[in-house]
Amino acid sequence: MTKSVDAYDVIVVGAGAAGLAAAAQLSRNGKSVCILEARDRVGGRILTVRPRGAAIPLELGAEFIHGESPCVFEQLRLAGDVAIDAAQTRHRAPQPGRLKQSEDLFETMKQRLQRIPKPRADLPFAEFLDKHRRQLSPTVRSFATMLVEGFDAADPMRASAIEILKEWGGGSAADAPTFRPQRGYGALMDSLAGSLDPAKACVQLDSIVNEIRWRRGEVNVSFTRHGEPGQVRASQAVVTLPLAVMQLPALAPGSVLFTPSLPRKQLPLSRLLMGPVVKLVLCFSRPFWAEIEDGKHRDVAFFHAQGAPFPTFWSTLPVRSPVLVAWSGGPKALHLVGRSTDEVLRPALQSIAEIFGKRRDYRRMLEGVYWHDWQSDPYSCGAYSYAGVGAGPARRQLARSVEQTLFFAGEALDEEESSSVGGALNTGQRAALELLQSS
Ligand SMILES: Cc1cc2nc3c(=O)[nH]c(=O)nc-3n(C[C@H](O)[C@H](O)[C@H](O)COP(=O)(O)OP(=O)(O)OC[C@H]3O[C@@H](n4cnc5c(N)ncnc54)[C@H](O)[C@@H]3O)c2cc1C
């Protein structure tokens, strides 16, 4: 006896921001949709936790809305949530003896960079900085490196100088106004999933896709659910797998096999990179940073210690709480992945001592540590994408549909807001529209 295969109009692979946005749009337009998600939850790289007693949602993945991202604000409106303006961006860095206000180096850096002719041929960002060391002071160079590593989660030896300069030359997310969803990004994802018409769309969790077999007008997807093989069929599919999963060699553990393969995707896939981030949410018994030096730093949002294993910390301002977030991105973060909580906590507390002084027992004040190892997680294999040398049109090429049958979405494919939730939502909606127009 042969087992019948469930059939839909569209299969969406992945229930992160991109997959949910695509599914919502498709089901609203009358398509029957099956969403296959490997994890036991929706949201992907959005992971909001609210431990008992916590006054605010804690974000282990995406946290900020960078700039006035139209897609995110529209989702917030639909979810009945609001954005908290996190504009209190006063920064402090330790200098001999005391914590001092850090100079606004972003503007200085931008002005210095504008005086340098744009490179005609792409090169690694670190080489670009070195080439122009006469025009760029050591302070500006080390700030630029910190930003590329910390904000873009990129390795300056591999990141595209052209793309970084383009990002900083326009309205860069790095100095755009920032917001947070008041109820956390998780609530936004729940609302998006809740908006799916149950008569039209089903979300199948714990379903690890291993093969997408396709030909024009037909897609068969094989997956494993609780150790049992399964299969669904549709006329078209929207694939929202994270960049690093798409980059896995065929037959490597965790890879998704395309049959037939997609040779035109190989070059753009090789030009983009996935950046690592280790983010720890530290809940203390009290906000000690707001109390030191007679409360001088109570309105400071960001604290920096450039050479430390965790070079950046932030508070939850404007909401006052005893929570401090530790952030390490790029090559520094690679030293921290695959470690136990205690192994990442030690360098985090050491970094705190570098910023706030060595006299306090920070570990005793600590009541909870929350984090997720995105790099070791086989369903993300990293935090978010960045452009490698020669990336040029890679994001656009990856987003291109194949034979009006396979459509692609995900943060790495967006040219406007890549690496962010906004970028993921944009591409999900765009792929759905493209699919609707094709059929
Ligand atoms: C620590 C951290 C901090 C961040 N901070 C911010 C921030 O402040 N602001 C911001 O805008 N963005 C931030 N981001 C980036 C943001 O989270 C992502 O850009 C966005 O959530 C990506 O959405 P996506 O739908 O493209 O991918 P994902 O959310 O990764 O969705 C892809 C889905 O595919 C699923 N999947 C993978 N493999 C399979 C398989 N074989 N079978 C079935 N399903 C599979 C995954 O489980 C996942 O649910 C951060 C990310 C991290 C990790």
Short mmCIF file of C-alpha atoms in Angstrom, two decimals, residues 15 142 144 168 177 193 201 229 236 299 305 307 342 355 373 380 384 393:
data_model
loop_
_atom_site.label_atom_id
_atom_site.label_comp_id
_atom_site.label_asym_id
_atom_site.label_seq_id
_atom_site.Cartn_x
_atom_site.Cartn_y
_atom_site.Cartn_z
CA ALA A 15 8.70 29.65 10.17
CA SER A 142 39.97 50.88 15.73
CA ALA A 144 35.64 51.26 12.47
CA TRP A 168 27.90 53.87 6.29
CA PRO A 177 17.22 55.73 15.63
CA ALA A 193 1.44 33.13 13.18
CA ALA A 201 -2.44 27.42 6.37
CA PRO A 229 10.05 10.37 7.44
CA GLN A 236 5.37 26.00 -5.66
CA ASP A 299 20.87 57.43 31.91
CA ALA A 305 35.44 48.12 26.56
CA GLY A 307 39.76 45.04 24.03
CA ASP A 342 29.79 29.16 32.83
CA ILE A 355 34.26 48.68 32.60
CA ASP A 373 24.25 29.55 21.02
CA SER A 380 20.75 28.94 12.11
CA TYR A 384 23.11 37.10 10.56
CA PRO A 393 24.58 41.68 -6.54
#
